[in-house]
XYZ file of N, CA and C in Angstrom:
393
model
N 10.818 -4.041 -8.000
C 10.402 -4.972 -6.957
C 9.101 -5.634 -7.405
N 9.142 -6.894 -7.713
C 7.945 -7.671 -8.055
C 7.621 -8.539 -6.850
N 6.414 -8.464 -6.383
C 6.011 -9.204 -5.196
C 4.975 -10.240 -5.582
N 5.206 -11.480 -5.130
C 4.260 -12.560 -5.417
C 3.785 -13.234 -4.142
N 3.716 -12.478 -3.041
C 3.145 -13.039 -1.827
C 3.808 -12.614 -0.542
N 4.883 -11.898 -0.601
C 5.586 -11.475 0.613
C 4.973 -10.202 1.188
N 5.323 -9.926 2.433
C 5.011 -8.641 3.057
C 6.324 -7.891 3.188
N 6.345 -6.664 2.683
C 7.564 -5.863 2.719
C 7.243 -4.452 3.187
N 8.029 -3.956 4.120
C 7.979 -2.554 4.514
C 9.317 -1.967 4.094
N 9.259 -0.956 3.238
C 10.472 -0.367 2.683
C 10.473 1.134 2.930
N 11.658 1.710 2.894
C 11.781 3.144 3.155
C 12.155 3.896 1.883
N 11.531 3.490 0.805
C 11.730 4.114 -0.490
C 11.921 3.049 -1.552
N 11.548 3.381 -2.782
C 11.686 2.473 -3.921
C 12.132 3.266 -5.131
N 12.900 2.621 -5.990
C 13.276 3.223 -7.258
C 12.162 3.074 -8.274
N 12.528 3.194 -9.525
C 11.563 3.069 -10.617
C 10.983 1.658 -10.671
N 9.750 1.552 -11.105
C 9.053 0.287 -11.368
C 8.718 -0.512 -10.104
N 8.523 0.138 -8.988
C 8.133 -0.549 -7.758
C 6.799 -1.253 -7.939
N 6.696 -2.458 -7.418
C 5.479 -3.287 -7.479
C 5.042 -3.592 -8.905
N 5.964 -3.503 -9.846
C 5.670 -3.833 -11.236
C 5.312 -5.312 -11.333
N 4.210 -5.606 -11.965
C 3.698 -6.970 -12.151
C 3.488 -7.714 -10.832
N 3.212 -6.990 -9.772
C 2.917 -7.614 -8.475
C 1.631 -8.427 -8.597
N 1.638 -9.642 -8.049
C 0.479 -10.523 -8.153
C -0.170 -10.822 -6.805
N 0.562 -10.743 -5.721
C 0.032 -10.997 -4.376
C 0.909 -10.252 -3.383
N 0.483 -10.273 -2.116
C 1.322 -9.735 -1.056
C 0.934 -8.334 -0.628
N 1.816 -7.770 0.174
C 1.609 -6.449 0.767
C 2.920 -5.691 0.744
N 2.886 -4.461 0.266
C 4.055 -3.587 0.288
C 3.641 -2.280 0.939
N 4.442 -1.833 1.890
C 4.234 -0.538 2.534
C 5.496 0.272 2.300
N 5.356 1.396 1.623
C 6.491 2.250 1.308
C 6.408 3.518 2.156
N 7.435 3.744 2.971
C 7.439 4.839 3.939
C 8.109 6.107 3.422
N 8.470 6.131 2.138
C 9.110 7.316 1.562
C 8.825 7.336 0.063
N 9.580 8.110 -0.678
C 9.339 8.310 -2.100
C 9.498 7.038 -2.917
N 8.836 7.042 -4.052
C 9.014 5.997 -5.055
C 9.547 6.646 -6.320
N 10.082 5.816 -7.185
C 10.466 6.296 -8.496
C 9.245 6.314 -9.397
N 9.491 6.416 -10.682
C 8.392 6.468 -11.655
C 7.892 5.062 -11.973
N 6.717 4.994 -12.560
C 6.108 3.774 -13.088
C 5.742 2.755 -11.999
N 5.415 3.219 -10.826
C 4.995 2.340 -9.742
C 3.711 1.635 -10.150
N 3.605 0.354 -9.873
C 2.398 -0.471 -10.067
C 2.107 -0.829 -11.525
N 3.057 -0.651 -12.423
C 2.817 -1.029 -13.816
C 2.522 -2.522 -13.893
N 1.381 -2.877 -14.444
C 1.018 -4.276 -14.581
C 0.626 -4.962 -13.291
N 0.437 -4.236 -12.238
C 0.067 -4.824 -10.937
C -1.333 -5.418 -11.029
N -1.460 -6.715 -10.695
C -2.762 -7.372 -10.808
C -3.284 -7.915 -9.485
N -2.466 -7.926 -8.456
C -2.907 -8.450 -7.170
C -2.115 -7.849 -6.038
N -2.557 -8.177 -4.822
C -1.912 -7.621 -3.644
C -2.334 -6.188 -3.402
N -1.773 -5.624 -2.358
C -2.077 -4.241 -1.975
C -0.762 -3.543 -1.649
N -0.685 -2.283 -1.998
C 0.449 -1.455 -1.590
C -0.097 -0.199 -0.914
N 0.624 0.257 0.081
C 0.337 1.532 0.723
C 1.589 2.383 0.557
N 1.425 3.603 0.074
C 2.555 4.485 -0.168
C 2.337 5.789 0.591
N 3.338 6.195 1.357
C 3.283 7.487 2.038
C 3.599 8.567 1.010
N 2.613 9.378 0.708
C 2.720 10.416 -0.319
C 2.708 11.776 0.363
N 3.842 12.172 0.874
C 3.920 13.425 1.636
C 3.778 14.664 0.765
N 4.128 14.567 -0.520
C 4.108 15.742 -1.397
C 2.896 15.792 -2.318
N 2.159 14.696 -2.430
C 1.037 14.641 -3.349
C 1.434 14.309 -4.776
N 2.709 14.016 -5.018
C 3.196 13.732 -6.363
C 2.999 12.281 -6.789
N 2.836 11.381 -5.842
C 2.779 9.967 -6.179
C 1.695 9.671 -7.213
N 0.476 10.034 -6.925
C -0.632 9.748 -7.842
C -0.575 10.540 -9.135
N 0.063 11.704 -9.100
C 0.116 12.561 -10.277
C 1.191 12.133 -11.272
N 2.375 11.763 -10.774
C 3.499 11.564 -11.695
C 4.267 10.263 -11.510
N 4.088 9.558 -10.414
C 4.943 8.397 -10.152
C 4.237 7.061 -10.311
N 2.918 7.040 -10.207
C 2.168 5.785 -10.259
C 1.590 5.571 -11.653
N 1.772 4.381 -12.165
C 1.163 3.987 -13.435
C -0.242 3.494 -13.101
N -1.236 4.291 -13.400
C -2.600 4.023 -12.937
C -3.429 3.190 -13.921
N -2.794 2.597 -14.899
C -3.532 1.822 -15.900
C -4.250 0.624 -15.297
N -3.666 0.003 -14.272
C -4.261 -1.216 -13.723
C -4.638 -1.097 -12.250
N -4.551 0.104 -11.678
C -4.814 0.267 -10.247
C -5.668 1.491 -9.961
N -6.374 1.422 -8.843
C -7.046 2.585 -8.279
C -6.215 3.078 -7.110
N -6.265 4.363 -6.851
C -5.642 4.938 -5.664
C -6.764 5.364 -4.729
N -6.684 4.882 -3.495
C -7.750 5.135 -2.533
C -7.182 5.763 -1.264
N -8.042 6.483 -0.569
C -7.679 6.999 0.751
C -7.609 5.841 1.725
N -6.787 6.013 2.731
C -6.704 5.008 3.790
C -7.615 5.473 4.914
N -8.887 5.048 4.834
C -9.853 5.480 5.846
C -10.692 4.331 6.387
N -10.421 3.116 5.945
C -11.096 1.936 6.470
C -10.301 1.458 7.693
N -10.963 1.193 8.817
C -10.231 0.803 10.030
C -9.246 -0.350 9.826
N -9.609 -1.346 9.012
C -8.697 -2.468 8.780
C -7.411 -2.009 8.097
N -7.529 -1.061 7.154
C -6.343 -0.532 6.478
C -5.458 0.236 7.459
N -6.074 1.052 8.284
C -5.323 1.836 9.266
C -4.579 0.908 10.230
N -5.252 -0.112 10.709
C -4.615 -1.053 11.646
C -3.518 -1.872 10.969
N -3.725 -2.250 9.717
C -2.683 -2.962 8.972
C -1.432 -2.106 8.881
N -1.601 -0.853 8.512
C -0.452 0.061 8.429
C 0.256 0.194 9.772
N -0.511 0.472 10.808
C 0.093 0.669 12.129
C 0.862 -0.584 12.568
N 0.257 -1.753 12.388
C 0.882 -3.013 12.800
C 2.217 -3.243 12.084
N 2.207 -3.152 10.746
C 3.419 -3.468 9.997
C 4.500 -2.405 10.155
N 4.126 -1.157 10.311
C 5.130 -0.120 10.562
C 5.749 -0.333 11.940
N 4.937 -0.706 12.923
C 5.469 -0.995 14.261
C 6.412 -2.193 14.221
N 6.051 -3.240 13.482
C 6.939 -4.406 13.327
C 8.258 -3.998 12.689
N 8.163 -3.165 11.663
C 9.368 -2.678 10.977
C 10.249 -1.896 11.959
N 9.634 -1.032 12.739
C 10.391 -0.241 13.721
C 11.070 -1.154 14.747
N 10.349 -2.158 15.236
C 10.923 -3.092 16.214
C 12.084 -3.880 15.626
N 11.923 -4.358 14.409
C 12.937 -5.212 13.780
C 14.174 -4.444 13.334
N 13.995 -3.182 12.932
C 15.108 -2.443 12.327
C 15.608 -1.265 13.156
N 14.800 -0.800 14.115
C 15.166 0.411 14.849
C 15.068 1.662 13.981
N 14.316 1.604 12.918
C 14.220 2.685 11.943
C 13.732 3.995 12.557
N 14.538 5.054 12.458
C 14.071 6.370 12.910
C 12.852 6.841 12.110
N 12.829 6.538 10.832
C 11.705 6.957 9.975
C 10.408 6.299 10.439
N 10.440 4.987 10.661
C 9.245 4.273 11.116
C 8.800 4.786 12.476
N 9.736 5.031 13.366
C 9.381 5.550 14.694
C 8.768 6.938 14.602
N 9.294 7.778 13.715
C 8.723 9.113 13.529
C 7.286 8.997 13.007
N 7.064 8.110 12.044
C 5.717 7.919 11.507
C 4.770 7.447 12.605
N 5.207 6.500 13.414
C 4.365 6.006 14.514
C 4.068 7.109 15.526
N 5.068 7.934 15.841
C 4.873 9.034 16.791
C 3.872 10.068 16.279
N 3.761 10.178 14.969
C 2.879 11.162 14.338
C 1.768 10.497 13.528
N 1.449 9.265 13.875
C 0.588 8.426 13.046
C -0.774 9.059 12.752
N -1.414 9.649 13.726
C -2.758 10.197 13.508
C -2.780 11.299 12.454
N -1.677 12.042 12.313
C -1.596 13.077 11.288
C -1.095 12.499 9.957
N -0.180 11.546 10.030
C 0.478 11.011 8.836
C -0.415 10.034 8.067
N -1.268 9.299 8.751
C -2.046 8.254 8.084
C -2.857 8.798 6.906
N -3.288 10.029 6.979
C -4.057 10.633 5.886
C -3.213 10.851 4.631
N -1.894 10.790 4.755
C -1.011 10.986 3.602
C -0.643 9.668 2.914
N -1.121 8.557 3.465
C -0.902 7.274 2.801
C -1.938 7.097 1.703
N -1.534 6.444 0.641
C -2.400 6.111 -0.486
C -2.435 4.587 -0.595
N -3.619 4.045 -0.742
C -3.772 2.606 -0.957
C -3.796 2.349 -2.459
N -2.905 1.485 -2.915
C -2.824 1.119 -4.325
C -3.527 -0.232 -4.469
N -4.655 -0.234 -5.168
C -5.557 -1.386 -5.210
C -5.779 -1.787 -6.676
N -5.218 -2.906 -7.111
C -5.372 -3.316 -8.510
C -6.830 -3.572 -8.896
N -7.206 -3.148 -10.084
C -8.576 -3.345 -10.582
C -8.970 -4.819 -10.548
N -8.105 -5.676 -11.058
C -8.427 -7.098 -11.157
C -8.605 -7.723 -9.775
N -7.751 -7.366 -8.843
C -7.841 -7.905 -7.482
C -9.136 -7.447 -6.812
N -9.483 -6.189 -7.012
C -10.726 -5.654 -6.455
C -11.930 -6.405 -7.013
N -11.904 -6.691 -8.317
C -12.994 -7.416 -8.965
C -13.136 -8.822 -8.367
N -12.027 -9.514 -8.174
C -12.055 -10.866 -7.606
C -12.596 -10.835 -6.181
N -12.163 -9.867 -5.385
C -12.654 -9.762 -4.010
C -14.153 -9.478 -3.973
N -14.625 -8.638 -4.883
C -16.062 -8.340 -4.943
C -16.867 -9.581 -5.320
N -16.362 -10.369 -6.267
C -17.044 -11.609 -6.648
C -17.106 -12.586 -5.480
N -16.005 -12.717 -4.748
C -15.987 -13.594 -3.573
C -16.991 -13.134 -2.535
N -17.065 -11.846 -2.328
C -17.995 -11.280 -1.355
C -19.449 -11.541 -1.773
N -19.727 -11.388 -3.054
C -21.083 -11.645 -3.560
C -21.467 -13.112 -3.403
N -20.526 -14.019 -3.702
C -20.800 -15.445 -3.546
C -21.036 -15.810 -2.082
N -20.236 -15.244 -1.202
C -20.394 -15.509 0.236
C -21.743 -15.000 0.723
N -22.148 -13.833 0.264
C -23.442 -13.275 0.675
C -24.595 -14.127 0.145
N -24.436 -14.645 -1.056
C -25.499 -15.469 -1.644
C -25.639 -16.819 -0.945
N -24.540 -17.316 -0.373
C -24.551 -18.616 0.295
C -24.607 -18.511 1.804
N -24.577 -17.315 2.321
C -24.470 -17.182 3.754
C -25.678 -16.750 4.440
């Protein structure tokens, strides 16, 4: 799955998820295959890592950082898009996550590309210098 600007909520991905992703948002509510985020340079992904294996064996960390989801904006983004997914699809998985959200949110991992983070930091510095 290569994403260049879409928002996607999925209930699992095979190998090479978000490979060469340049923009957009992906929220994965279940397991991924191997080599997730290979070549990812933009956008953000959130992955529900219930077993702790995602960062250890499934994510290609050459171009991304893995972060905790503890910023209020990240938490609200997750809640909003999972709720939209549940409304649109009737997904039992999404509804279960929403019902247990306060406990489950700590098991999400934010996949943040190095290059995208650098660009956002530069924009923030320029805004602060001019603002």
